[in-house]
Every structure is written in C-alpha cells, then in structure tokens.
mmCIF file of C-alpha atoms in Angstrom:
data_model
loop_
_atom_site.group_PDB
_atom_site.id
_atom_site.type_symbol
_atom_site.label_atom_id
_atom_site.label_comp_id
_atom_site.label_asym_id
_atom_site.label_seq_id
_atom_site.Cartn_x
_atom_site.Cartn_y
_atom_site.Cartn_z
ATOM 1 C CA MET T 4 -31.483 0.261 87.634
ATOM 2 C CA THR T 5 -29.316 -1.562 84.944
ATOM 3 C CA HIS T 6 -25.137 -0.364 84.725
ATOM 4 C CA PRO T 7 -24.456 0.197 81.411
ATOM 5 C CA ASN T 8 -21.884 -2.372 81.933
ATOM 6 C CA PRO T 9 -22.093 -5.405 83.606
ATOM 7 C CA PRO T 10 -19.600 -6.502 86.198
ATOM 8 C CA GLY T 11 -16.052 -8.005 84.690
ATOM 9 C CA GLN T 12 -16.914 -6.387 80.876
ATOM 10 C CA TYR T 13 -15.130 -3.642 80.294
ATOM 11 C CA PRO T 14 -16.528 -1.394 77.435
ATOM 12 C CA SER T 15 -16.180 -1.872 73.987
ATOM 13 C CA TYR T 16 -13.827 0.211 71.881
ATOM 14 C CA PRO T 17 -13.685 1.061 68.354
ATOM 15 C CA GLN T 18 -12.512 -0.839 65.774
ATOM 16 C CA GLN T 19 -8.469 -0.441 65.224
ATOM 17 C CA GLN T 20 -8.063 0.222 61.346
ATOM 18 C CA PRO T 21 -4.911 -1.134 59.761
ATOM 19 C CA GLY T 22 -2.006 1.417 59.944
ATOM 20 C CA GLN T 23 -2.964 2.594 63.134
ATOM 21 C CA GLN T 24 -1.400 2.635 66.169
ATOM 22 C CA TYR T 25 -1.986 1.605 69.439
ATOM 23 C CA GLY T 26 -3.665 4.879 71.378
ATOM 24 C CA GLN T 27 -4.315 6.566 68.260
ATOM 25 C CA VAL T 28 -7.597 8.717 67.977
ATOM 26 C CA PRO T 29 -8.656 7.547 65.033
ATOM 27 C CA GLN T 30 -9.940 10.346 62.402
ATOM 28 C CA GLN T 31 -12.547 11.004 61.596
ATOM 29 C CA PRO T 32 -12.980 11.527 57.399
ATOM 30 C CA TYR T 33 -13.395 14.876 56.010
ATOM 31 C CA PRO T 34 -16.548 15.690 54.425
ATOM 32 C CA GLY T 35 -17.518 14.181 51.432
ATOM 33 C CA GLN T 36 -13.865 12.089 52.389
ATOM 34 C CA PRO T 37 -14.625 8.369 52.167
ATOM 35 C CA TYR T 38 -13.466 5.844 54.843
ATOM 36 C CA PRO T 39 -10.599 4.009 54.539
ATOM 37 C CA GLY T 40 -10.882 1.435 52.604
ATOM 38 C CA GLN T 41 -14.054 3.050 50.410
ATOM 39 C CA PRO T 42 -14.504 3.876 47.638
ATOM 40 C CA TYR T 43 -15.145 7.785 46.499
ATOM 41 C CA PRO T 44 -19.021 8.571 45.987
ATOM 42 C CA GLY T 45 -19.846 7.773 42.489
ATOM 43 C CA GLN T 46 -16.508 5.644 42.137
ATOM 44 C CA PRO T 47 -16.798 1.518 41.729
ATOM 45 C CA TYR T 48 -15.706 -0.810 44.622
ATOM 46 C CA PRO T 49 -12.614 -2.947 43.290
ATOM 47 C CA GLY T 50 -14.259 -5.124 41.116
ATOM 48 C CA GLN T 51 -17.256 -3.565 39.565
ATOM 49 C CA GLN T 52 -18.152 -1.432 36.415
ATOM 50 C CA TYR T 53 -19.199 2.845 36.320
ATOM 51 C CA PRO T 54 -22.131 2.317 36.165
ATOM 52 C CA GLY T 55 -23.347 2.604 32.315
ATOM 53 C CA ALA T 56 -20.474 0.884 31.936
ATOM 54 C CA GLY T 57 -20.534 -1.710 28.391
ATOM 55 C CA TYR T 58 -23.957 -2.726 27.013
ATOM 56 C CA GLY T 59 -25.213 -6.246 26.508
ATOM 57 C CA TYR T 60 -22.815 -9.241 27.434
ATOM 58 C CA PRO T 61 -19.309 -9.106 28.001
ATOM 59 C CA GLY T 62 -16.920 -9.181 25.101
ATOM 60 C CA GLN T 63 -20.035 -8.036 22.977
ATOM 61 C CA ASP T 64 -19.529 -4.817 20.945
ATOM 62 C CA PRO T 65 -21.030 -2.098 22.384
ATOM 63 C CA TYR T 66 -21.341 -0.109 18.207
ATOM 64 C CA ALA T 67 -22.766 -2.992 17.431
ATOM 65 C CA MET T 68 -25.921 -2.923 19.588
ATOM 66 C CA GLN T 69 -26.487 1.042 18.873
ATOM 67 C CA ARG T 70 -25.480 1.135 14.727
ATOM 68 C CA PRO T 71 -27.616 2.902 12.849
ATOM 69 C CA PRO T 72 -29.607 1.068 9.894
ATOM 70 C CA LEU T 73 -26.785 -0.119 7.519
ATOM 71 C CA ALA T 74 -27.193 1.553 3.933
ATOM 72 C CA GLY T 75 -28.764 -0.387 1.084
ATOM 73 C CA TRP T 76 -26.956 -0.937 -2.335
ATOM 74 C CA GLY T 77 -29.777 0.975 -3.968
ATOM 75 C CA SER T 78 -28.802 4.374 -1.557
ATOM 76 C CA ARG T 79 -25.182 3.687 -2.511
ATOM 77 C CA VAL T 80 -25.230 3.013 -6.192
ATOM 78 C CA GLY T 81 -27.116 6.641 -6.329
ATOM 79 C CA ALA T 82 -24.910 8.520 -3.959
ATOM 80 C CA SER T 83 -22.214 6.955 -6.103
ATOM 81 C CA LEU T 84 -23.660 8.468 -9.425
ATOM 82 C CA LEU T 85 -24.299 12.094 -8.075
ATOM 83 C CA ASP T 86 -20.354 11.637 -6.230
ATOM 84 C CA GLY T 87 -19.005 11.044 -9.901
ATOM 85 C CA LEU T 88 -21.690 14.044 -11.762
ATOM 86 C CA ILE T 89 -21.021 16.595 -9.278
ATOM 87 C CA GLY T 90 -16.962 15.775 -9.011
ATOM 88 C CA GLY T 91 -16.548 15.193 -13.076
ATOM 89 C CA LEU T 92 -18.781 17.574 -14.426
ATOM 90 C CA ILE T 93 -16.176 20.614 -14.329
ATOM 91 C CA PRO T 94 -13.379 18.117 -15.176
ATOM 92 C CA MET T 95 -15.087 17.058 -18.350
ATOM 93 C CA VAL T 96 -15.861 20.235 -19.649
ATOM 94 C CA LEU T 97 -12.673 21.356 -19.635
ATOM 95 C CA PHE T 98 -11.663 17.950 -21.426
ATOM 96 C CA VAL T 99 -14.182 18.997 -23.856
ATOM 97 C CA VAL T 100 -13.540 22.217 -24.547
ATOM 98 C CA GLY T 101 -9.807 21.227 -24.689
ATOM 99 C CA LEU T 102 -10.264 18.678 -26.969
ATOM 100 C CA VAL T 103 -12.141 20.608 -29.045
ATOM 101 C CA MET T 104 -9.824 23.560 -29.431
ATOM 102 C CA MET T 105 -6.701 21.405 -30.049
ATOM 103 C CA VAL T 106 -8.863 19.541 -33.282
ATOM 104 C CA SER T 107 -9.424 22.522 -34.395
ATOM 105 C CA ALA T 108 -6.328 23.784 -34.350
ATOM 106 C CA ALA T 109 -4.933 21.451 -37.360
ATOM 107 C CA LYS T 110 -5.441 23.932 -40.636
ATOM 108 C CA ASP T 111 -4.918 22.459 -44.385
ATOM 109 C CA THR T 112 -5.174 18.944 -43.803
ATOM 110 C CA THR T 113 -4.718 17.373 -46.701
ATOM 111 C CA CYS T 114 -5.461 13.268 -47.086
ATOM 112 C CA ASP T 115 -3.674 10.979 -49.816
ATOM 113 C CA SER T 116 -6.416 7.698 -50.186
ATOM 114 C CA TYR T 117 -5.001 5.047 -51.925
ATOM 115 C CA SER T 118 -5.143 1.183 -52.053
ATOM 116 C CA SER T 119 -3.219 -2.229 -51.904
ATOM 117 C CA SER T 120 -3.385 -5.570 -52.789
ATOM 118 C CA SER T 121 -3.996 -6.112 -49.258
ATOM 119 C CA ALA T 122 -5.580 -2.853 -47.566
ATOM 120 C CA TYR T 123 -6.819 0.177 -48.235
ATOM 121 C CA GLN T 124 -5.392 3.329 -46.344
ATOM 122 C CA ARG T 125 -5.612 6.867 -46.147
ATOM 123 C CA THR T 126 -3.104 9.133 -44.420
ATOM 124 C CA CYS T 127 -3.372 13.029 -43.643
ATOM 125 C CA THR T 128 -1.003 15.302 -43.432
ATOM 126 C CA VAL T 129 -1.434 18.565 -41.039
ATOM 127 C CA ASP T 130 -0.014 21.383 -43.701
ATOM 128 C CA SER T 131 -0.757 24.109 -40.614
ATOM 129 C CA VAL T 132 -1.469 24.434 -37.214
ATOM 130 C CA ASP T 133 -3.211 27.404 -34.868
ATOM 131 C CA THR T 134 -0.424 27.955 -32.660
ATOM 132 C CA GLY T 135 -2.731 29.801 -29.754
ATOM 133 C CA ALA T 136 -5.558 27.798 -30.190
ATOM 134 C CA MET T 137 -3.209 24.588 -30.100
ATOM 135 C CA THR T 138 -1.969 25.884 -26.879
ATOM 136 C CA THR T 139 -5.164 27.674 -25.415
ATOM 137 C CA GLY T 140 -6.004 23.844 -25.470
ATOM 138 C CA VAL T 141 -3.328 22.342 -24.004
ATOM 139 C CA ILE T 142 -3.406 24.297 -21.295
ATOM 140 C CA MET T 143 -7.821 23.437 -20.775
ATOM 141 C CA PHE T 144 -7.311 19.768 -20.786
ATOM 142 C CA LEU T 145 -4.591 20.212 -18.437
ATOM 143 C CA ILE T 146 -6.443 21.918 -15.962
ATOM 144 C CA GLY T 147 -9.642 19.514 -16.506
ATOM 145 C CA ALA T 148 -7.208 17.190 -15.066
ATOM 146 C CA VAL T 149 -6.141 19.394 -12.235
ATOM 147 C CA ALA T 150 -9.471 19.936 -11.495
ATOM 148 C CA ALA T 151 -9.853 16.527 -10.957
ATOM 149 C CA LEU T 152 -7.243 15.335 -9.344
ATOM 150 C CA VAL T 153 -8.323 18.133 -6.401
ATOM 151 C CA ILE T 154 -12.127 17.448 -6.307
ATOM 152 C CA GLY T 155 -11.016 14.000 -5.915
ATOM 153 C CA LEU T 156 -8.836 14.511 -2.985
ATOM 154 C CA VAL T 157 -11.164 17.150 -1.446
ATOM 155 C CA MET T 158 -14.334 14.254 -1.587
ATOM 156 C CA LEU T 159 -11.768 11.507 0.028
ATOM 157 C CA TYR T 160 -11.104 14.503 3.206
ATOM 158 C CA LYS T 161 -14.741 15.031 3.314
ATOM 159 C CA GLN T 162 -15.422 11.396 3.842
ATOM 160 C CA GLY T 163 -12.397 10.863 6.057
ATOM 161 C CA LYS T 164 -13.680 13.539 8.371
ATOM 162 C CA THR T 165 -17.303 13.879 7.991
ATOM 163 C CA GLY T 166 -18.128 9.797 6.422
ATOM 164 C CA GLN T 167 -19.803 12.060 3.488
ATOM 165 C CA THR T 168 -19.419 13.012 0.374
ATOM 166 C CA TRP T 169 -21.375 15.226 -1.208
ATOM 167 C CA GLY T 170 -23.556 12.142 -2.760
ATOM 168 C CA LYS T 171 -23.411 10.344 0.434
ATOM 169 C CA LYS T 172 -25.221 13.542 2.026
ATOM 170 C CA ILE T 173 -27.864 14.025 -0.201
ATOM 171 C CA VAL T 174 -28.714 10.239 -0.188
ATOM 172 C CA GLY T 175 -28.235 9.822 3.332
ATOM 173 C CA ILE T 176 -25.587 7.708 4.282
ATOM 174 C CA SER T 177 -22.028 7.633 5.979
ATOM 175 C CA VAL T 178 -19.235 5.545 5.654
ATOM 176 C CA LEU T 179 -17.875 4.741 9.236
ATOM 177 C CA ARG T 180 -15.063 2.513 11.287
ATOM 178 C CA GLU T 181 -16.890 -1.130 11.582
ATOM 179 C CA ARG T 182 -15.649 -1.117 15.491
ATOM 180 C CA ASP T 183 -16.823 2.593 16.745
ATOM 181 C CA GLY T 184 -18.525 4.548 14.283
ATOM 182 C CA MET T 185 -16.568 6.851 13.913
ATOM 183 C CA PRO T 186 -15.232 8.515 10.366
ATOM 184 C CA THR T 187 -12.100 6.507 8.824
ATOM 185 C CA GLY T 188 -9.641 9.518 8.296
ATOM 186 C CA PHE T 189 -8.593 10.759 5.386
ATOM 187 C CA GLY T 190 -5.667 8.286 5.382
ATOM 188 C CA MET T 191 -8.082 5.048 5.144
ATOM 189 C CA ALA T 192 -9.999 6.617 3.033
ATOM 190 C CA PHE T 193 -7.878 7.272 0.112
ATOM 191 C CA VAL T 194 -6.641 3.479 1.058
ATOM 192 C CA ARG T 195 -10.422 1.936 1.101
ATOM 193 C CA ASN T 196 -10.482 3.935 -2.331
ATOM 194 C CA LEU T 197 -7.558 2.061 -3.719
ATOM 195 C CA CYS T 198 -9.258 -1.700 -2.541
ATOM 196 C CA HIS T 199 -12.449 -0.957 -4.556
ATOM 197 C CA ILE T 200 -9.576 -2.136 -7.096
ATOM 198 C CA ALA T 201 -11.041 -5.625 -5.876
ATOM 199 C CA ASP T 202 -14.632 -4.613 -6.010
ATOM 200 C CA GLY T 203 -13.555 -3.489 -10.202
ATOM 201 C CA PHE T 204 -12.880 -7.865 -10.569
ATOM 202 C CA PHE T 205 -16.155 -8.828 -12.618
ATOM 203 C CA TYR T 206 -17.980 -6.146 -10.667
ATOM 204 C CA LEU T 207 -18.227 -8.884 -7.987
ATOM 205 C CA GLY T 208 -17.658 -6.448 -4.483
ATOM 206 C CA TYR T 209 -20.079 -4.004 -5.905
ATOM 207 C CA LEU T 210 -22.434 -6.373 -6.517
ATOM 208 C CA TRP T 211 -21.974 -8.144 -2.536
ATOM 209 C CA PRO T 212 -23.456 -5.291 -0.820
ATOM 210 C CA LEU T 213 -26.920 -7.565 -1.969
ATOM 211 C CA TRP T 214 -26.519 -10.243 -0.518
ATOM 212 C CA ASP T 215 -24.265 -9.569 2.194
ATOM 213 C CA GLU T 216 -25.080 -9.544 6.428
ATOM 214 C CA LYS T 217 -23.347 -6.253 6.710
ATOM 215 C CA LYS T 218 -23.954 -5.136 3.468
ATOM 216 C CA GLN T 219 -19.975 -4.622 2.721
ATOM 217 C CA THR T 220 -18.060 -4.668 -0.503
ATOM 218 C CA PHE T 221 -14.599 -6.532 -0.535
ATOM 219 C CA ALA T 222 -13.421 -2.600 0.346
ATOM 220 C CA ASP T 223 -15.361 -2.115 3.300
ATOM 221 C CA LYS T 224 -13.903 -5.912 4.144
ATOM 222 C CA ILE T 225 -9.989 -4.961 3.947
ATOM 223 C CA VAL T 226 -10.589 -1.594 6.110
ATOM 224 C CA SER T 227 -13.396 -2.614 8.302
ATOM 225 C CA THR T 228 -16.016 -0.090 7.738
ATOM 226 C CA VAL T 229 -19.545 -0.229 6.927
ATOM 227 C CA VAL T 230 -22.028 2.206 5.649
ATOM 228 C CA VAL T 231 -25.055 3.386 7.629
ATOM 229 C CA ARG T 232 -28.364 5.426 6.972
ATOM 230 C CA THR T 233 -28.475 9.222 8.601
ATOM 231 C CA LYS T 234 -31.537 9.551 7.904
#
C-alpha cells in the first residue's frame, strides 16, 4: 500500500493568487464569473480583437471590401435628367405662364421705325397696361421661383438623409460617404452640390467618372463621396 504523500514531503496547497493574504482561503468565482486575471466569457484577452472585428489586412478599409458596385456614368446622367424633369416641371410651367401673362398685359403698343446713315432703329411704346394681368403674371413668376427653391432643398434633404433623390431612386443609385458607406447628411449634400461648380469647367468634372477608378466627379473627390448601385 502506497502512502498518498511520500515520507518527508508535505501535501501541496493551491497556488496563492496575487493580492491574497497568506493563509486566506481562495474565493471561488460565482457561476459565470471568471477567475482573477481572466476575461469574461465572450471578451477577448488583452491584445486580441473581438470576433469578427475588422476585415482583411491591417490598415485596409473594411467598407471598401464590401462596398456595392459603383454606378456607371450613364446611370448618373439618367438620374440627373429625371431630377431635372421632376424638380423643374412645376417651376417651369409657372415661369412660362407668368411670363406670358406679363407680356400680354401690355396693350396698345405703338412702334416707330426710322433709319439713319449708320443703322436702322425701331422703338416701341406701351400706351396702356392691364394692371391685373401684369400683377398676376409677376405673382406666378415669383411662385415658380419659390417652388424651384423649395423643391431643390427637399431633394438635397432626401439625398443627405437617404442617399437618393427621386431620380436616383428610380434609376437605382445612391450617393454615400466613401469612408463608411453612410448618407452624407443635408450639410454635406449641400456642399457637394456647390462643388459641382468645379465640374462645370468645360464639363470635364462631369465626364471624369468615365475613366476614373472610383467613378467620381470633382465634387465627389472634394467631399469624399461615391455613387453606388442599389439594384
């Protein structure tokens, strides 16, 4: 029969934990509670990442690896034409009606023509004006201007909040931030719209997506946005 402890050897005791006083009985953790120095279940050890955190190699943009396909130049042009048609139809009708009413308000116009040695000149004088028609025409013209402004702001708000205007939603494209794929917000959508001034220089910026790797206009590069397909 063997003795559990050979002669001259004392029984082994549990290893003392840091901060534990000599002779103090080590406390057992509650169910689900880790031992001292160990992380809670589901948490990483020091220097480790949470499961699923980050994509690809260190320093690589996670969003760039899962970004939707970039929108083509034709889709962007189509969306712009639809936005112009939808957003400009009502103001244009009001402008035309107002202008016609203002022109027709002039009555009994007298025109005199005469020529000189240098040029031929013609002058017209309005003898009377229909005040009611003129006033209505001016009001219609002003309403058209206000409508154009309101519709433009609404479209910017929709693009900033959802990434899409009415035209972009029909075509199936969206304007998103390049760094994280989120909508730009109203402020940056407004700034991006102002930056299209740079695109209008010989229309070079509008054509730039045809050969650019990220299919960006100058305005996209200034505010760091990309246009992607949503369907």
